[in-house]
């Protein structure tokens, strides 16, 4: 993960060691780094990566649960038992790997957001900062994450409500509820990311607007 990821830009230097010759040079450096941070944190590539990891966790859960379901049936034959063990082990491996990578990405996102705030606080550039809103990409983050979260929440709530005694086992209900929980947690993460970026961009642009005389 860390070897393949691009290194993060450094934080802004302290005031006493800054070497920008003038304000235009500072704004150019600020714009370059903010473009990099926002692009890597909210761009289409990061959205695709996020969805693939959520999908990987879902796939791992489904494989692991399917393997366990096949192992606990009555009169299971040795071939089915071995296949169930292998499927469960494979699913748990995929689920764990995807979860670890997603956790590392979220940790990196926190560091990137901290750097974004620090570099944005260096100066005000209302015209240049408008491009940092990324309205189309932010809307995609919000809508896709919202739909994923709604689907997961529906599975988590509808499955136990519609379960029938004697027909659906506790294991089957927990299996579907777990799949739904992973989806709505992933959707919640995506929605939070989209809303956080939107609020930051709105505050950034509002801070750079000229105030009317007398205020």
CSV table of C-alpha atoms in Angstrom, one decimal:
chain,number,residue,atom,x,y,z
A,1,UNK,CA,0.0,0.0,0.0
A,2,UNK,CA,2.5,2.6,1.1
A,3,UNK,CA,5.0,1.6,-1.7
A,4,UNK,CA,2.4,2.0,-4.4
A,5,UNK,CA,0.8,5.2,-3.1
A,6,UNK,CA,2.2,8.6,-4.1
A,7,UNK,CA,3.9,10.3,-1.1
A,8,UNK,CA,1.9,13.1,0.4
A,9,UNK,CA,3.1,16.7,0.0
A,10,UNK,CA,4.8,18.2,3.0
A,11,UNK,CA,2.9,20.6,5.3
A,12,UNK,CA,3.3,24.4,4.8
A,13,UNK,CA,6.7,25.6,6.1
A,14,UNK,CA,6.7,27.7,9.2
A,15,UNK,CA,6.5,31.5,8.7
A,16,UNK,CA,10.2,32.1,9.6
A,17,UNK,CA,11.6,29.8,6.9
A,18,UNK,CA,9.2,30.5,4.0
A,19,UNK,CA,11.1,31.3,0.8
A,20,UNK,CA,8.4,32.4,-1.7
A,21,UNK,CA,9.6,35.5,-3.4
A,22,UNK,CA,6.1,37.1,-3.7
A,23,UNK,CA,2.4,36.3,-3.2
A,24,UNK,CA,2.0,35.0,-6.7
A,25,UNK,CA,4.6,32.4,-6.1
A,26,UNK,CA,2.9,31.4,-2.9
A,27,UNK,CA,-0.5,31.2,-4.6
A,28,UNK,CA,1.0,29.1,-7.4
A,29,UNK,CA,2.5,26.6,-5.0
A,30,UNK,CA,-0.7,26.5,-2.9
A,31,UNK,CA,-2.8,25.9,-6.0
A,32,UNK,CA,-0.6,23.1,-7.2
A,33,UNK,CA,-0.6,21.2,-3.9
A,34,UNK,CA,-4.3,21.8,-3.3
A,35,UNK,CA,-5.1,20.4,-6.8
A,36,UNK,CA,-3.1,17.3,-6.0
A,37,UNK,CA,-4.6,16.8,-2.6
A,38,UNK,CA,-8.2,17.3,-3.7
A,39,UNK,CA,-7.7,15.4,-6.9
A,40,UNK,CA,-6.3,12.3,-5.1
A,41,UNK,CA,-8.8,12.5,-2.3
A,42,UNK,CA,-12.0,13.1,-4.2
A,43,UNK,CA,-11.2,12.3,-7.9
A,44,UNK,CA,-12.8,9.5,-10.0
A,45,UNK,CA,-9.9,7.2,-9.4
A,46,UNK,CA,-10.4,7.4,-5.6
A,47,UNK,CA,-14.1,6.8,-6.0
A,48,UNK,CA,-13.5,3.8,-8.1
A,49,UNK,CA,-10.9,2.5,-5.7
A,50,UNK,CA,-13.3,3.0,-2.8
A,51,UNK,CA,-16.2,1.2,-4.5
A,52,UNK,CA,-13.9,-1.7,-5.5
A,53,UNK,CA,-12.8,-2.2,-1.9
A,54,UNK,CA,-16.4,-2.0,-0.6
A,55,UNK,CA,-17.3,-4.6,-3.3
A,56,UNK,CA,-14.3,-6.7,-2.3
A,57,UNK,CA,-15.4,-6.8,1.3
A,58,UNK,CA,-18.9,-7.7,0.2
A,59,UNK,CA,-17.6,-10.4,-2.0
A,60,UNK,CA,-15.5,-11.8,0.7
A,61,UNK,CA,-18.4,-11.9,3.2
A,62,UNK,CA,-20.6,-13.6,0.7
A,63,UNK,CA,-18.0,-16.3,-0.1
A,64,UNK,CA,-17.2,-16.9,3.6
A,65,UNK,CA,-20.8,-17.0,4.6
A,66,UNK,CA,-21.6,-19.3,1.7
A,67,UNK,CA,-18.8,-21.7,2.7
A,68,UNK,CA,-20.0,-21.7,6.3
A,69,UNK,CA,-23.6,-22.3,5.3
A,70,UNK,CA,-22.5,-25.3,3.3
A,71,UNK,CA,-20.6,-26.7,6.2
A,72,UNK,CA,-23.3,-26.6,8.8
A,73,UNK,CA,-26.0,-28.5,6.9
A,74,UNK,CA,-26.9,-32.0,8.1
A,75,UNK,CA,-25.3,-35.1,6.6
A,76,UNK,CA,-22.7,-33.0,4.8
A,77,UNK,CA,-20.4,-35.2,2.7
A,78,UNK,CA,-16.6,-34.8,2.9
A,79,UNK,CA,-16.2,-33.2,-0.5
A,80,UNK,CA,-18.8,-30.5,0.3
A,81,UNK,CA,-17.1,-30.0,3.7
A,82,UNK,CA,-13.7,-29.5,2.2
A,83,UNK,CA,-15.1,-27.2,-0.4
A,84,UNK,CA,-16.9,-25.2,2.3
A,85,UNK,CA,-13.7,-24.8,4.3
A,86,UNK,CA,-11.8,-23.6,1.3
A,87,UNK,CA,-14.5,-21.2,0.3
A,88,UNK,CA,-14.8,-19.8,3.8
A,89,UNK,CA,-11.0,-19.4,4.1
A,90,UNK,CA,-10.9,-17.7,0.7
A,91,UNK,CA,-13.8,-15.4,1.6
A,92,UNK,CA,-12.3,-14.4,5.0
A,93,UNK,CA,-9.0,-13.7,3.3
A,94,UNK,CA,-10.6,-11.4,0.7
A,95,UNK,CA,-12.7,-9.7,3.4
A,96,UNK,CA,-9.7,-9.1,5.6
A,97,UNK,CA,-7.4,-7.8,2.9
A,98,UNK,CA,-10.1,-5.4,1.5
A,99,UNK,CA,-10.9,-4.2,5.0
A,100,UNK,CA,-7.2,-3.5,5.8
A,101,UNK,CA,-6.6,-1.6,2.6
A,102,UNK,CA,-9.8,0.4,3.1
A,103,UNK,CA,-8.7,1.3,6.6
A,104,UNK,CA,-5.3,2.4,5.3
A,105,UNK,CA,-7.0,4.5,2.7
A,106,UNK,CA,-9.3,6.2,5.2
A,107,UNK,CA,-6.2,6.9,7.4
A,108,UNK,CA,-4.5,8.5,4.4
A,109,UNK,CA,-7.6,10.5,3.7
A,110,UNK,CA,-7.5,12.0,7.2
A,111,UNK,CA,-3.9,13.0,6.7
A,112,UNK,CA,-4.7,14.5,3.2
A,113,UNK,CA,-7.7,16.4,4.6
A,114,UNK,CA,-5.5,17.9,7.4
A,115,UNK,CA,-2.9,19.0,4.8
A,116,UNK,CA,-5.6,20.4,2.6
A,117,UNK,CA,-6.8,22.6,5.5
A,118,UNK,CA,-3.3,23.7,6.3
A,119,UNK,CA,-2.4,24.7,2.7
A,120,UNK,CA,-5.8,26.4,2.2
A,121,UNK,CA,-5.2,28.6,5.3
A,122,UNK,CA,-2.1,30.0,3.8
A,123,UNK,CA,-3.8,32.6,1.6
A,124,UNK,CA,-7.1,33.5,-0.1
A,125,UNK,CA,-7.7,32.8,-3.8
A,126,UNK,CA,-11.4,32.9,-4.5
A,127,UNK,CA,-11.1,32.6,-8.3
A,128,UNK,CA,-8.7,29.8,-8.3
A,129,UNK,CA,-10.3,27.9,-5.4
A,130,UNK,CA,-13.6,27.5,-7.3
A,131,UNK,CA,-12.2,24.5,-9.2
A,132,UNK,CA,-11.6,22.7,-5.9
A,133,UNK,CA,-15.3,22.2,-5.4
A,134,UNK,CA,-15.5,19.4,-7.9
A,135,UNK,CA,-19.3,19.5,-8.0
A,136,UNK,CA,-19.8,16.7,-10.4
A,137,UNK,CA,-17.5,14.3,-8.7
A,138,UNK,CA,-18.8,15.2,-5.3
A,139,UNK,CA,-22.3,14.6,-6.4
A,140,UNK,CA,-21.3,11.2,-7.7
A,141,UNK,CA,-19.7,10.4,-4.4
A,142,UNK,CA,-22.9,11.4,-2.6
A,143,UNK,CA,-25.4,9.7,-4.9
A,144,UNK,CA,-23.6,6.4,-5.3
A,145,UNK,CA,-22.7,6.2,-1.6
A,146,UNK,CA,-26.3,7.0,-0.6
A,147,UNK,CA,-27.7,4.3,-2.9
A,148,UNK,CA,-25.2,1.8,-1.5
A,149,UNK,CA,-26.1,2.7,2.0
A,150,UNK,CA,-29.9,2.6,1.4
A,151,UNK,CA,-29.6,-0.9,-0.1
A,152,UNK,CA,-27.5,-2.1,2.8
A,153,UNK,CA,-29.9,-0.6,5.4
A,154,UNK,CA,-32.9,-2.1,3.6
A,155,UNK,CA,-31.2,-5.6,3.7
A,156,UNK,CA,-30.3,-5.2,7.3
A,157,UNK,CA,-33.9,-4.2,8.4
A,158,UNK,CA,-36.0,-6.1,5.9
A,159,UNK,CA,-34.3,-9.5,6.3
A,160,UNK,CA,-35.2,-10.1,10.0
A,161,UNK,CA,-38.6,-8.5,9.6
A,162,UNK,CA,-39.6,-10.9,6.8
A,163,UNK,CA,-37.9,-14.0,8.2
A,164,UNK,CA,-40.3,-16.9,8.8
A,165,UNK,CA,-40.1,-19.3,11.7
A,166,UNK,CA,-39.2,-22.8,10.6
A,167,UNK,CA,-38.2,-21.7,7.1
A,168,UNK,CA,-35.3,-19.2,7.6
A,169,UNK,CA,-32.5,-20.1,10.0
A,170,UNK,CA,-30.7,-17.7,12.3
A,171,UNK,CA,-27.6,-18.3,10.3
A,172,UNK,CA,-29.3,-17.3,7.0
A,173,UNK,CA,-30.7,-14.1,8.5
A,174,UNK,CA,-27.4,-13.2,10.0
A,175,UNK,CA,-25.7,-13.9,6.7
A,176,UNK,CA,-27.9,-11.4,4.8
A,177,UNK,CA,-27.9,-8.9,7.6
A,178,UNK,CA,-24.1,-8.9,7.6
A,179,UNK,CA,-24.0,-8.3,3.9
A,180,UNK,CA,-26.3,-5.4,4.4
A,181,UNK,CA,-24.3,-4.0,7.3
A,182,UNK,CA,-21.2,-3.9,5.2
A,183,UNK,CA,-23.0,-2.0,2.4
A,184,UNK,CA,-24.6,0.6,4.7
A,185,UNK,CA,-21.3,1.2,6.5
A,186,UNK,CA,-19.5,1.7,3.2
A,187,UNK,CA,-22.3,4.0,2.1
A,188,UNK,CA,-22.1,6.0,5.3
A,189,UNK,CA,-18.3,6.4,4.8
A,190,UNK,CA,-18.8,7.7,1.2
A,191,UNK,CA,-21.6,10.1,2.2
A,192,UNK,CA,-19.5,11.5,5.0
A,193,UNK,CA,-16.6,12.0,2.7
A,194,UNK,CA,-18.7,13.8,0.1
A,195,UNK,CA,-20.4,16.0,2.7
A,196,UNK,CA,-17.1,16.8,4.5
A,197,UNK,CA,-15.6,18.0,1.2
A,198,UNK,CA,-18.7,20.0,0.3
A,199,UNK,CA,-18.7,21.8,3.6
A,200,UNK,CA,-14.9,22.5,3.4
A,201,UNK,CA,-15.3,23.9,-0.1
A,202,UNK,CA,-18.2,26.1,0.8
A,203,UNK,CA,-16.3,27.5,3.8
A,204,UNK,CA,-13.2,28.1,1.7
A,205,UNK,CA,-15.1,30.0,-0.9
A,206,UNK,CA,-17.1,32.0,1.6
A,207,UNK,CA,-13.9,33.0,3.5
A,208,UNK,CA,-12.5,34.4,0.3
A,209,UNK,CA,-15.5,36.6,-0.7
A,210,UNK,CA,-15.0,40.3,-0.2
A,211,UNK,CA,-17.1,41.6,2.6
A,212,UNK,CA,-19.4,44.6,2.0
A,213,UNK,CA,-18.2,48.0,3.3
A,214,UNK,CA,-19.0,48.5,7.0
A,215,UNK,CA,-18.7,44.9,8.0
